[in-house]
Amino acid sequence: MAETLFAELKRYVGFGPDDESALRALHPLVSPEFARIADVFYRRILDHEEARKALAGESQVGRLKPTLVIWMDQLFTGPWDEAYYDLRARIGRVHVRIALPQHYMFGAMNVLRQELNGVIDRHFVDKPVELRRTRIALAKMLDLELAIMLHTYREDLLSQQARVERLATFGHLVGSIGHELRNPLSVIESSLFILKGRIGPDERAEKHVNRIFDQVGIANDIISKLLDMIRDRPLDRQSIRLDEVLNSAASSIKWPPGVRLTQSGVAELPPIGADAGQLRQVFLNLFTNAADASGPEGEVLVKGKRDGAAVEVCVEDSGPGVHEAVRGRLFEPLVTDKINGIGLGLALVKRIVERHDGTIKYEPGTVRGARFIVRLPIVGG
Amino acid sequence: MHRHYLIVDDNVAFAENLAEIVEDEGNEVSLAFSGAEALKLVRVTPFDAVLTDMRMPVMGGAQLVHELRQIDPGVPALVATAYIGNRDINYAVHEGLLAVLSKPTSITILMNLLRAARRDGIVVMVEDDRGLSDNLSEALRARGLTAVTSSSVRETERLGPLQPFGAIVDLRVPGGTDGEAMQQLLKKFPGLPIVVVTGYDISPPSPPYKLFRKPFVTEEVMGVIEGLYARAIRAQ
């Protein structure tokens, strides 16, 4: 079996059993200080304006401290195997996701190094051999940690970039193919128009001409949706009432007879500055999905609430929920778990919401099925 | 009444299909598969309407409309395009388009437009309320008249070379003082009869042909426009 990246790195810095035992021996001495070190670590971030911004402020820190304590605990107990590597790789990925600049990894690691070395120095002040051995083991391990973070950071950044490029190419391709397809479709449609007037009283011929008409219509519809998605229509922001938008969208959906639609808190929402037509499209798509998922018997809940300078509309259905395999990429184009879906609805929804400086997220619902939460700022209501 | 249309499209099958449909109604069609061919035909025949594609090699639809206006300023022009977002369309719109149709085109709508299209039927409309402007344009279009719209003083200054027979003007539009757009228009088209529509108690800088206070009955405005059109045609 080929040597793994972690094994190769350990070989490079010469991290071996001697280092492992040195770290394990240090564990009982440092562990009482983990909480204090975590305090120092996060206080330094909060005192540092740029780093604080990158970490999105104080509220995060309360949740992160226990994570750091666990991180230090693992650092001194191992085992430093492939599972350890995978665990650490996840941290690098989180850093990419929150767009943390890489240089803070070094800054933050330096703070940890200072604090941990301080503990070592105090305990081994009279034992220079032990002191040296422990310091070397720690230095090796902390640098391995940095190496893993950098590696996964780069790996993730590259794949993110590839994804963006793929989407851009996709958009371009869809644009030209979509437009080009409209030309042959117009020929088909006009030919049908002529044919329809000339086939005479032949029921079956008429049925099939009509069928071709319908299918051409469907093809056109798909093209229009695709083009809508890549076109980025400019927003026509006006002061609008969300309840009106929601009602208008809800009334153009063919709800299955057994599906009950309940709204709450929607009429109380303040007016917001938004493009009513495009937001209507957002809820039309969300409602269509909800209706499809919750039928033939079920319910759909639409809840509105104000949250500071934003409003939240939550659309929840009693269907089976979004399949786990597609959850992570749910808002990407061409991703769907519907049998007849082409996977454009939610991608379009996300684009429109983001153009309004809003957000959309998915979570499993409280009544079993899917729950989509759209959050929009109240600008210029 | 026998009518003669010009259809311009590099998609030969589509152009021929449309020709067949129009000819079935007892009208005549000339076909051009490029802008250059179209201009040659326009020079010798005053068509009842010209329908052109936007994207064609060498000369696109916008360029064709521009050249067309130099040769036959009064011909109603329609555009059918697979690319609705195309920026060139705006140029053509400012030089007078009876309609912009998306491809695939509804044959019924297209036939109605061709049937209704009237030569020398350009009306300038200065109105910043987009809803109202759209409604009036729609009403004019239904009568085969071409609305060229502007929503500000600046846009009015920039209106393309046109030969309108009348105008509908709101006195208060962004970018200038009350009545400035109307003055701009008169400077550009001296003697142009102007129908003023206003929601405020403002008096127009020059005597209007007729003044309507908002809200008004669209049909009444259309009646006045029809009168102006009849007058312009008689004067020819």
Coordinates of C-alpha atoms in Angstrom, one line a residue:
Chain A
M1 CA 0.0 0.0 0.0
A2 CA 1.3 3.5 -0.9
E3 CA 2.5 5.6 2.0
T4 CA -0.2 8.1 3.1
L5 CA 0.4 11.8 3.2
F6 CA 0.4 11.8 7.1
A7 CA 2.9 8.9 7.2
E8 CA 5.1 10.7 4.8
L9 CA 5.0 13.9 6.8
K10 CA 5.8 12.1 10.0
R11 CA 8.7 10.4 8.3
Y12 CA 9.9 13.8 7.1
V13 CA 10.0 15.4 10.6
G14 CA 11.0 12.1 12.2
F15 CA 8.0 11.8 14.5
G16 CA 8.3 8.4 16.2
P17 CA 7.4 6.4 19.3
D18 CA 9.8 8.5 21.4
D19 CA 7.8 11.6 20.5
E20 CA 4.5 9.8 21.1
S21 CA 5.5 8.8 24.6
A22 CA 6.8 12.3 25.4
L23 CA 3.4 13.8 24.4
R24 CA 1.5 11.2 26.4
A25 CA 3.7 11.9 29.4
L26 CA 3.0 15.6 29.1
H27 CA -0.8 15.1 29.0
P28 CA -1.5 14.9 32.8
L29 CA 0.7 18.0 33.3
V30 CA -1.0 20.2 30.7
S31 CA -4.6 19.0 30.8
P32 CA -5.5 21.1 33.9
E33 CA -4.4 24.2 32.0
F34 CA -6.4 23.5 28.8
A35 CA -9.3 25.7 29.8
R36 CA -7.0 28.6 30.7
I37 CA -5.1 28.2 27.4
A38 CA -8.3 28.2 25.4
D39 CA -9.2 31.5 27.2
V40 CA -5.9 33.0 26.2
F41 CA -6.3 31.7 22.6
Y42 CA -9.7 33.2 22.0
R43 CA -9.0 36.4 23.9
R44 CA -6.1 37.1 21.6
I45 CA -8.4 36.6 18.6
L46 CA -11.1 38.9 20.0
D47 CA -8.4 41.6 20.8
H48 CA -7.2 41.4 17.3
E49 CA -9.7 43.3 15.1
E50 CA -9.0 41.6 11.8
A51 CA -9.0 38.1 13.2
R52 CA -12.2 38.8 15.1
K53 CA -13.9 39.8 11.9
A54 CA -12.7 36.7 10.2
L55 CA -14.2 34.6 13.0
A56 CA -17.5 36.5 12.9
G57 CA -17.4 37.8 16.4
E58 CA -17.8 36.9 20.0
S59 CA -20.9 34.7 19.8
Q60 CA -18.9 32.1 18.0
V61 CA -16.2 31.9 20.6
G62 CA -18.4 30.5 23.4
R63 CA -19.1 27.6 21.1
L64 CA -15.6 27.1 19.9
K65 CA -13.8 27.0 23.3
P66 CA -14.8 23.4 24.2
T67 CA -13.8 22.3 20.7
L68 CA -10.3 23.7 21.3
V69 CA -10.1 21.9 24.6
I70 CA -11.0 18.6 22.9
W71 CA -8.4 19.4 20.2
M72 CA -5.6 19.8 22.8
D73 CA -6.7 16.7 24.5
Q74 CA -6.4 14.7 21.3
L75 CA -3.1 16.4 20.6
F76 CA -1.5 14.8 23.6
T77 CA -3.2 11.4 23.7
G78 CA -3.3 10.4 20.0
P79 CA -3.3 7.8 18.6
W80 CA -1.6 9.7 15.8
D81 CA -3.0 7.5 13.0
E82 CA -5.0 7.9 9.8
A83 CA -8.2 8.5 11.8
Y84 CA -6.4 11.3 13.6
Y85 CA -5.4 12.8 10.2
D86 CA -9.0 12.6 8.9
L87 CA -10.2 14.3 12.1
R88 CA -7.7 17.1 11.7
A89 CA -8.4 17.5 7.9
R90 CA -11.9 18.5 8.8
I91 CA -10.6 21.5 10.7
G92 CA -8.9 22.7 7.5
R93 CA -12.1 22.4 5.6
V94 CA -14.0 24.4 8.2
H95 CA -11.4 27.1 7.8
V96 CA -12.1 27.2 4.0
R97 CA -15.8 27.3 4.6
I98 CA -15.7 30.3 6.9
A99 CA -13.0 31.9 4.6
L100 CA -10.5 32.2 7.4
P101 CA -7.3 33.7 6.0
Q102 CA -4.5 31.2 6.2
H103 CA -2.0 33.5 8.0
Y104 CA -4.2 33.4 11.1
M105 CA -3.6 29.7 11.4
F106 CA 0.0 30.4 11.9
G107 CA -0.7 33.3 14.3
A108 CA -3.1 31.2 16.3
M109 CA -0.8 28.2 16.4
N110 CA 2.0 30.5 17.7
V111 CA -0.1 31.5 20.6
L112 CA -0.7 27.8 21.5
R113 CA 2.9 27.1 21.1
Q114 CA 3.9 29.9 23.5
E115 CA 1.4 28.7 26.1
L116 CA 2.2 25.0 25.9
N117 CA 6.0 25.7 25.9
G118 CA 5.4 27.8 29.0
V119 CA 3.9 24.8 30.8
I120 CA 6.8 22.5 29.7
D121 CA 9.4 25.0 30.8
R122 CA 7.8 25.3 34.3
H123 CA 7.6 21.5 34.8
F124 CA 11.0 20.6 33.5
V125 CA 13.0 23.5 34.7
D126 CA 15.4 21.2 36.5
K127 CA 15.4 18.4 33.9
P128 CA 17.1 19.7 30.7
V129 CA 17.0 16.4 28.9
E130 CA 13.3 15.9 29.5
L131 CA 12.7 19.5 28.6
R132 CA 14.4 19.2 25.3
R133 CA 12.8 15.9 24.4
T134 CA 9.3 17.2 25.2
R135 CA 9.7 20.5 23.4
I136 CA 10.9 18.7 20.3
A137 CA 8.0 16.3 20.3
L138 CA 5.5 19.2 20.7
A139 CA 7.2 21.2 18.0
K140 CA 7.0 18.3 15.6
M141 CA 3.4 17.6 16.3
L142 CA 2.3 21.3 16.1
D143 CA 4.0 21.6 12.7
L144 CA 2.4 18.4 11.5
E145 CA -0.9 20.0 12.5
L146 CA -0.2 23.1 10.5
A147 CA 0.9 21.0 7.5
I148 CA -2.4 19.1 7.6
M149 CA -4.4 22.3 7.9
L150 CA -2.6 23.8 4.9
H151 CA -2.9 20.7 2.8
T152 CA -6.6 20.4 3.3
Y153 CA -7.1 24.1 3.0
R154 CA -5.5 24.1 -0.4
E155 CA -7.3 20.9 -1.5
D156 CA -10.7 22.4 -0.6
L157 CA -9.9 25.7 -2.1
L158 CA -9.0 24.1 -5.4
S159 CA -12.1 22.0 -5.5
Q160 CA -14.2 25.0 -4.7
Q161 CA -12.6 26.9 -7.5
A162 CA -13.2 24.0 -9.9
R163 CA -16.8 23.9 -8.9
V164 CA -17.2 27.7 -9.6
E165 CA -15.5 27.2 -13.0
R166 CA -17.7 24.3 -13.7
L167 CA -20.7 26.4 -13.0
A168 CA -19.5 29.2 -15.1
T169 CA -18.9 26.9 -18.1
F170 CA -22.2 25.3 -17.4
G171 CA -24.0 28.6 -17.6
H172 CA -22.2 29.6 -20.8
L173 CA -23.0 26.3 -22.4
V174 CA -26.7 26.4 -21.3
G175 CA -27.0 29.9 -22.6
S176 CA -25.8 29.2 -26.1
I177 CA -27.5 25.8 -26.4
G178 CA -30.8 27.2 -25.0
H179 CA -30.9 30.0 -27.5
E180 CA -29.9 27.8 -30.4
L181 CA -32.6 25.3 -29.6
R182 CA -35.2 28.0 -29.9
N183 CA -34.6 28.3 -33.6
P184 CA -35.4 24.7 -34.6
L185 CA -38.3 24.8 -32.1
S186 CA -39.8 27.8 -33.9
V187 CA -39.6 26.0 -37.2
I188 CA -41.3 23.0 -35.7
E189 CA -44.0 25.1 -34.1
S190 CA -44.7 27.1 -37.3
S191 CA -44.7 23.9 -39.4
L192 CA -47.2 22.4 -36.9
F193 CA -49.4 25.5 -37.3
I194 CA -49.5 24.9 -41.0
L195 CA -50.0 21.2 -40.7
K196 CA -52.9 21.6 -38.2
G197 CA -54.9 23.5 -40.8
R198 CA -54.3 20.9 -43.5
I199 CA -54.8 17.5 -41.9
G200 CA -58.6 17.4 -42.4
P201 CA -60.9 15.4 -40.2
D202 CA -58.5 12.7 -38.9
E203 CA -58.8 12.4 -35.2
R204 CA -55.6 10.4 -34.7
A205 CA -53.6 12.8 -36.8
E206 CA -55.0 15.7 -34.9
K207 CA -54.2 14.0 -31.5
H208 CA -50.6 13.6 -32.5
V209 CA -50.2 17.0 -33.9
N210 CA -51.5 18.4 -30.6
R211 CA -49.2 16.1 -28.7
I212 CA -46.2 17.4 -30.6
F213 CA -47.4 21.0 -29.9
D214 CA -47.6 20.2 -26.1
Q215 CA -44.1 18.6 -26.1
V216 CA -42.6 21.6 -27.9
G217 CA -44.2 23.7 -25.3
I218 CA -42.6 21.7 -22.5
A219 CA -39.2 21.9 -24.3
N220 CA -39.6 25.7 -24.5
D221 CA -40.5 25.9 -20.8
I222 CA -37.3 24.0 -19.8
I223 CA -35.2 26.3 -22.0
S224 CA -36.9 29.4 -20.5
K225 CA -36.1 28.2 -17.0
L226 CA -32.5 27.5 -17.8
L227 CA -32.1 30.9 -19.4
D228 CA -33.8 32.6 -16.5
M229 CA -31.3 31.0 -14.2
I230 CA -28.2 32.2 -16.0
R231 CA -29.5 35.6 -17.1
D232 CA -29.3 37.4 -13.8
R233 CA -32.2 39.7 -14.4
P234 CA -31.7 43.0 -12.7
L235 CA -33.7 43.5 -9.5
D236 CA -36.7 45.8 -9.7
R237 CA -36.7 46.7 -6.0
Q238 CA -39.9 48.2 -4.7
S239 CA -41.6 48.3 -1.4
I240 CA -43.6 45.1 -1.4
R241 CA -45.8 43.1 1.0
L242 CA -44.6 39.5 1.3
D243 CA -48.0 38.1 2.2
E244 CA -49.3 39.4 -1.2
V245 CA -46.3 37.7 -2.9
L246 CA -46.9 34.5 -1.0
N247 CA -50.6 34.4 -1.7
S248 CA -50.1 35.1 -5.4
A249 CA -47.6 32.3 -5.6
A250 CA -49.7 29.9 -3.5
S251 CA -52.8 30.5 -5.7
S252 CA -51.1 29.5 -8.9
I253 CA -50.0 26.1 -7.6
K254 CA -52.1 23.0 -8.3
W255 CA -52.2 21.7 -4.7
P256 CA -53.2 18.0 -4.4
P257 CA -56.7 17.8 -2.8
G258 CA -55.4 16.0 0.3
V259 CA -52.7 18.6 1.1
R260 CA -53.5 21.3 3.6
L261 CA -51.8 24.7 3.4
T262 CA -51.5 26.6 6.6
Q263 CA -50.0 30.1 7.0
S264 CA -49.0 31.9 10.2
G265 CA -47.3 35.2 11.0
V266 CA -47.2 36.1 7.3
A267 CA -49.7 38.9 7.3
E268 CA -47.8 40.6 10.2
L269 CA -44.5 40.9 8.2
P270 CA -43.4 44.4 7.5
P271 CA -43.0 45.6 3.9
I272 CA -39.6 45.0 2.4
G273 CA -37.7 46.4 -0.6
A274 CA -37.6 43.6 -3.1
D275 CA -38.5 42.5 -6.6
A276 CA -42.0 41.1 -6.2
G277 CA -41.9 39.2 -9.5
Q278 CA -38.7 37.4 -8.8
L279 CA -39.6 36.6 -5.2
R280 CA -42.9 35.2 -6.5
Q281 CA -40.7 32.8 -8.5
V282 CA -38.9 31.8 -5.3
F283 CA -42.0 30.8 -3.5
L284 CA -43.6 29.3 -6.6
N285 CA -40.7 26.9 -6.7
L286 CA -40.6 26.2 -3.0
F287 CA -44.4 25.6 -3.0
T288 CA -44.2 23.4 -6.0
N289 CA -41.6 21.2 -4.3
A290 CA -43.7 21.2 -1.1
A291 CA -46.8 20.2 -2.9
D292 CA -45.0 17.5 -4.8
A293 CA -43.4 16.1 -1.7
S294 CA -46.4 16.2 0.7
G295 CA -49.0 14.8 -1.7
P296 CA -51.3 13.0 -1.9
E297 CA -52.1 13.5 1.8
G298 CA -50.2 15.9 4.0
E299 CA -49.6 19.4 5.0
V300 CA -47.5 22.5 4.2
L301 CA -46.8 25.1 6.7
V302 CA -45.7 28.6 5.8
K303 CA -44.5 30.7 8.7
G304 CA -43.3 34.3 8.7
K305 CA -41.4 36.1 11.4
R306 CA -39.5 39.3 11.8
D307 CA -35.9 38.9 13.1
G308 CA -34.2 42.2 13.7
A309 CA -33.5 43.9 10.4
A310 CA -34.6 40.8 8.4
V311 CA -37.7 38.8 7.8
E312 CA -37.8 35.0 7.7
V313 CA -40.2 32.9 5.8
C314 CA -40.2 29.2 6.5
V315 CA -41.8 26.7 4.1
E316 CA -42.2 23.3 5.6
D317 CA -43.8 20.1 4.3
S318 CA -44.8 16.8 5.6
G319 CA -43.1 14.8 2.8
P320 CA -40.2 12.5 3.1
G321 CA -37.6 15.3 3.4
V322 CA -34.6 15.8 1.0
H323 CA -32.6 12.6 0.4
E324 CA -29.4 12.6 2.4
A325 CA -27.3 12.0 -0.7
V326 CA -28.2 15.3 -2.3
R327 CA -28.6 17.5 0.8
G328 CA -25.2 19.0 0.6
R329 CA -25.5 20.0 -3.0
L330 CA -29.2 20.8 -3.0
F331 CA -28.9 24.3 -4.3
E332 CA -26.5 23.4 -7.2
P333 CA -28.0 23.3 -10.7
L334 CA -29.0 19.9 -12.0
V335 CA -29.1 18.3 -8.5
T336 CA -32.5 16.8 -7.7
D337 CA -34.1 13.9 -5.9
K338 CA -37.3 14.1 -7.8
I339 CA -38.1 11.5 -10.4
N340 CA -39.0 14.0 -13.1
G341 CA -37.0 16.9 -11.9
I342 CA -34.2 18.5 -13.8
G343 CA -32.8 20.3 -10.7
L344 CA -33.1 23.9 -11.6
G345 CA -35.8 25.1 -9.2
L346 CA -33.8 25.4 -6.1
A347 CA -30.7 26.7 -7.9
L348 CA -32.8 29.5 -9.3
V349 CA -34.3 30.1 -5.8
K350 CA -30.9 30.5 -4.3
R351 CA -29.7 32.9 -6.9
I352 CA -32.7 35.2 -6.6
V353 CA -32.5 35.2 -2.8
E354 CA -28.8 35.9 -2.8
R355 CA -29.3 38.7 -5.3
H356 CA -31.6 40.2 -2.7
D357 CA -28.7 39.9 -0.2
G358 CA -30.7 37.2 1.6
T359 CA -30.0 33.6 2.5
I360 CA -31.7 30.3 2.1
K361 CA -31.1 27.1 4.0
Y362 CA -32.4 23.7 4.3
E363 CA -33.1 21.8 7.5
P364 CA -35.0 18.7 8.2
G365 CA -38.5 19.8 9.2
T366 CA -40.3 19.5 12.6
V367 CA -43.2 17.7 10.9
R368 CA -41.0 15.1 9.3
G369 CA -40.4 16.5 5.8
A370 CA -38.3 19.3 4.4
R371 CA -38.0 22.8 5.7
F372 CA -36.6 25.8 3.7
I373 CA -35.9 29.0 5.5
V374 CA -35.7 32.2 3.4
R375 CA -34.2 35.2 5.1
L376 CA -34.4 38.6 3.5
P377 CA -33.2 42.0 4.7
I378 CA -35.9 44.7 5.2
V379 CA -34.0 47.3 3.2
G380 CA -36.1 50.2 1.9
G381 CA -39.4 48.7 3.0
Chain B
M1 CA -57.2 44.2 -48.3
H2 CA -54.2 42.9 -50.0
R3 CA -51.0 43.5 -48.0
H4 CA -47.3 43.0 -48.7
Y5 CA -44.9 42.1 -45.9
L6 CA -41.1 41.5 -45.8
I7 CA -39.8 38.7 -43.7
V8 CA -36.0 38.7 -42.9
D9 CA -34.4 35.7 -41.3
D10 CA -31.3 33.7 -42.0
N11 CA -33.2 30.6 -40.8
V12 CA -34.6 29.8 -44.2
A13 CA -37.1 27.1 -43.0
F14 CA -38.6 29.5 -40.4
A15 CA -38.9 32.4 -42.9
E16 CA -40.5 30.1 -45.5
N17 CA -43.0 28.7 -43.0
L18 CA -44.1 32.2 -42.0
A19 CA -44.4 33.1 -45.6
E20 CA -46.7 30.1 -46.2
I21 CA -48.9 31.1 -43.3
V22 CA -49.2 34.7 -44.4
E23 CA -49.9 33.7 -48.0
D24 CA -52.6 31.3 -46.8
E25 CA -54.4 34.4 -45.7
G26 CA -54.2 35.9 -49.1
N27 CA -51.4 38.3 -48.6
E28 CA -48.0 38.7 -50.3
V29 CA -44.6 38.0 -48.7
S30 CA -41.1 38.9 -49.8
L31 CA -38.3 36.9 -48.2
A32 CA -34.8 38.0 -47.4
F33 CA -32.2 35.8 -45.8
S34 CA -29.8 38.6 -44.9
G35 CA -29.8 42.3 -44.0
A36 CA -28.3 43.3 -47.3
E37 CA -31.0 41.5 -49.3
A38 CA -33.7 43.1 -47.2
L39 CA -32.4 46.6 -47.8
K40 CA -32.4 46.0 -51.5
L41 CA -36.1 45.0 -51.4
V42 CA -37.0 47.9 -49.1
R43 CA -35.6 50.4 -51.6
V44 CA -38.2 49.4 -54.2
T45 CA -41.2 48.4 -52.2
P46 CA -43.1 50.3 -49.5
F47 CA -44.0 47.2 -47.3
D48 CA -46.9 47.2 -45.0
A49 CA -44.6 45.7 -42.3
V50 CA -41.1 44.3 -41.9
L51 CA -40.4 41.4 -39.6
T52 CA -36.8 40.7 -38.9
D53 CA -34.7 38.2 -36.9
M54 CA -32.1 39.8 -34.5
R55 CA -29.1 37.6 -34.8
M56 CA -27.9 37.2 -38.4
P57 CA -24.4 37.1 -39.8
V58 CA -22.9 40.3 -41.1
M59 CA -25.8 42.6 -40.5
G60 CA -27.9 42.0 -37.3
G61 CA -31.5 43.0 -36.8
A62 CA -30.7 46.2 -34.9
Q63 CA -28.4 47.4 -37.7
L64 CA -31.0 46.5 -40.3
V65 CA -33.7 48.5 -38.5
H66 CA -31.3 51.5 -38.4
E67 CA -30.6 51.3 -42.1
L68 CA -34.2 50.6 -42.8
R69 CA -35.3 53.9 -41.1
Q70 CA -33.1 55.9 -43.5
I71 CA -34.7 54.4 -46.5
D72 CA -38.3 54.0 -45.3
P73 CA -38.9 55.8 -42.0
G74 CA -42.6 55.0 -42.0
V75 CA -42.6 51.2 -42.3
P76 CA -43.7 49.3 -39.2
A77 CA -40.9 47.1 -38.0
L78 CA -41.2 44.0 -35.8
V79 CA -38.4 41.9 -34.3
A80 CA -38.5 38.2 -33.5
T81 CA -35.6 36.9 -31.4
A82 CA -34.4 33.9 -29.6
Y83 CA -32.3 36.2 -27.4
I84 CA -34.6 38.4 -25.4
G85 CA -31.8 39.8 -23.2
N86 CA -30.0 41.1 -26.3
R87 CA -28.8 44.6 -25.7
D88 CA -28.9 45.6 -29.3
I89 CA -32.7 45.4 -29.2
N90 CA -32.7 48.6 -27.2
Y91 CA -31.1 50.5 -30.1
A92 CA -33.8 49.2 -32.4
V93 CA -36.6 50.0 -29.9
H94 CA -35.5 53.6 -29.8
E95 CA -35.8 53.8 -33.6
G96 CA -39.3 52.5 -33.5
L97 CA -40.4 48.8 -33.2
L98 CA -44.0 47.8 -33.3
A99 CA -43.3 44.7 -31.3
V100 CA -40.4 42.6 -30.0
L101 CA -41.4 38.9 -30.1
S102 CA -39.6 36.0 -28.5
K103 CA -38.9 32.9 -30.5
P104 CA -40.6 30.5 -30.7
T105 CA -43.3 33.1 -31.7
S106 CA -47.0 32.6 -31.2
I107 CA -48.2 32.5 -34.8
T108 CA -51.6 34.0 -33.8
I109 CA -50.1 37.0 -32.1
L110 CA -47.7 37.6 -34.9
M111 CA -50.5 37.4 -37.5
N112 CA -52.6 39.9 -35.5
L113 CA -49.7 42.3 -35.3
L114 CA -49.0 42.1 -39.0
R115 CA -52.6 42.5 -39.9
A116 CA -52.9 45.6 -37.6
A117 CA -49.6 47.3 -38.5
R118 CA -50.0 50.8 -39.9
R119 CA -47.4 52.7 -41.9
D120 CA -46.3 56.1 -40.6
G121 CA -47.7 55.2 -37.2
I122 CA -45.0 56.3 -34.8
V123 CA -46.0 58.0 -31.5
V124 CA -43.5 59.3 -29.1
M125 CA -44.4 58.7 -25.4
V126 CA -42.8 60.4 -22.5
E127 CA -43.9 58.9 -19.3
D128 CA -42.0 57.8 -16.2
D129 CA -44.7 55.6 -14.7
R130 CA -43.7 52.3 -16.3
G131 CA -47.1 50.7 -15.7
L132 CA -49.0 53.5 -17.5
S133 CA -46.4 53.7 -20.2
D134 CA -46.7 49.9 -20.8
N135 CA -50.5 50.1 -20.9
L136 CA -50.6 53.0 -23.4
S137 CA -48.0 51.3 -25.6
E138 CA -50.1 48.1 -25.6
A139 CA -53.2 50.1 -26.5
L140 CA -51.3 51.8 -29.4
R141 CA -49.8 48.5 -30.5
A142 CA -53.3 46.9 -30.7
R143 CA -54.2 49.6 -33.2
G144 CA -51.0 48.9 -35.2
L145 CA -49.3 52.1 -34.0
T146 CA -45.7 52.1 -32.8
A147 CA -44.8 53.7 -29.5
V148 CA -41.3 54.9 -28.9
T149 CA -41.0 55.5 -25.2
S150 CA -38.9 57.7 -23.0
S151 CA -39.0 57.9 -19.2
S152 CA -36.8 61.0 -18.5
V153 CA -35.7 64.3 -19.9
R154 CA -32.3 62.9 -20.8
E155 CA -33.8 59.9 -22.6
T156 CA -36.1 62.3 -24.6
E157 CA -33.0 64.3 -25.7
R158 CA -31.5 61.1 -27.0
L159 CA -34.5 59.8 -29.0
G160 CA -33.3 58.4 -32.3
P161 CA -34.1 59.9 -35.8
L162 CA -37.8 59.4 -36.0
Q163 CA -40.8 60.7 -37.9
P164 CA -43.6 60.6 -35.4
F165 CA -47.1 61.9 -36.2
G166 CA -47.8 62.7 -32.5
A167 CA -46.7 62.4 -28.9
I168 CA -48.2 61.6 -25.5
V169 CA -46.2 63.5 -22.9
D170 CA -46.3 63.6 -19.1
L171 CA -45.2 67.1 -17.9
R172 CA -43.3 65.9 -14.9
V173 CA -40.6 63.3 -15.6
P174 CA -37.2 62.9 -13.9
G175 CA -34.1 64.7 -15.0
G176 CA -35.4 68.2 -15.5
T177 CA -38.0 70.8 -14.6
D178 CA -41.7 70.5 -15.3
G179 CA -42.4 70.6 -19.0
E180 CA -38.8 70.4 -20.0
A181 CA -39.2 67.1 -21.8
M182 CA -42.1 68.6 -23.8
Q183 CA -39.9 71.5 -24.8
Q184 CA -37.1 69.1 -25.8
L185 CA -39.5 67.2 -27.9
L186 CA -40.8 70.3 -29.7
K187 CA -37.2 71.4 -30.4
K188 CA -36.5 68.0 -31.9
F189 CA -39.8 67.8 -33.9
P190 CA -41.1 71.3 -34.5
G191 CA -44.9 71.5 -34.8
L192 CA -45.4 68.0 -33.5
P193 CA -48.9 67.7 -32.0
I194 CA -48.6 66.8 -28.3
V195 CA -51.2 65.2 -26.1
V196 CA -50.4 66.1 -22.5
V197 CA -51.2 63.7 -19.7
T198 CA -50.6 65.1 -16.2
G199 CA -51.4 64.2 -12.6
Y200 CA -50.4 67.7 -11.3
D201 CA -51.9 71.1 -11.7
I202 CA -49.1 72.2 -14.0
S203 CA -49.5 74.3 -17.2
P204 CA -47.6 73.1 -20.2
P205 CA -44.8 75.3 -21.5
S206 CA -46.5 75.4 -25.0
P207 CA -50.1 74.9 -25.9
P208 CA -50.8 71.2 -26.2
Y209 CA -53.0 69.6 -28.8
K210 CA -55.1 68.2 -26.0
L211 CA -54.6 67.9 -22.3
F212 CA -55.8 65.0 -20.1
R213 CA -55.7 65.0 -16.3
K214 CA -54.9 61.7 -14.6
P215 CA -56.8 59.5 -14.2
F216 CA -58.1 59.5 -17.8
V217 CA -59.9 57.0 -20.0
T218 CA -57.4 55.3 -22.2
E219 CA -59.9 55.0 -25.0
E220 CA -60.4 58.8 -25.1
V221 CA -56.7 59.3 -25.5
M222 CA -56.7 56.7 -28.2
G223 CA -59.5 58.6 -29.9
V224 CA -57.5 61.8 -30.0
I225 CA -54.5 59.8 -31.3
E226 CA -56.6 58.3 -34.1
G227 CA -57.7 61.8 -35.0
L228 CA -54.1 62.9 -35.3
Y229 CA -53.2 59.9 -37.4
A230 CA -56.0 60.5 -39.8
R231 CA -54.9 64.1 -40.1
A232 CA -51.3 63.2 -40.7
I233 CA -52.3 60.7 -43.4
R234 CA -54.5 63.2 -45.2
A235 CA -51.7 65.7 -45.2
Q236 CA -49.4 63.3 -47.0

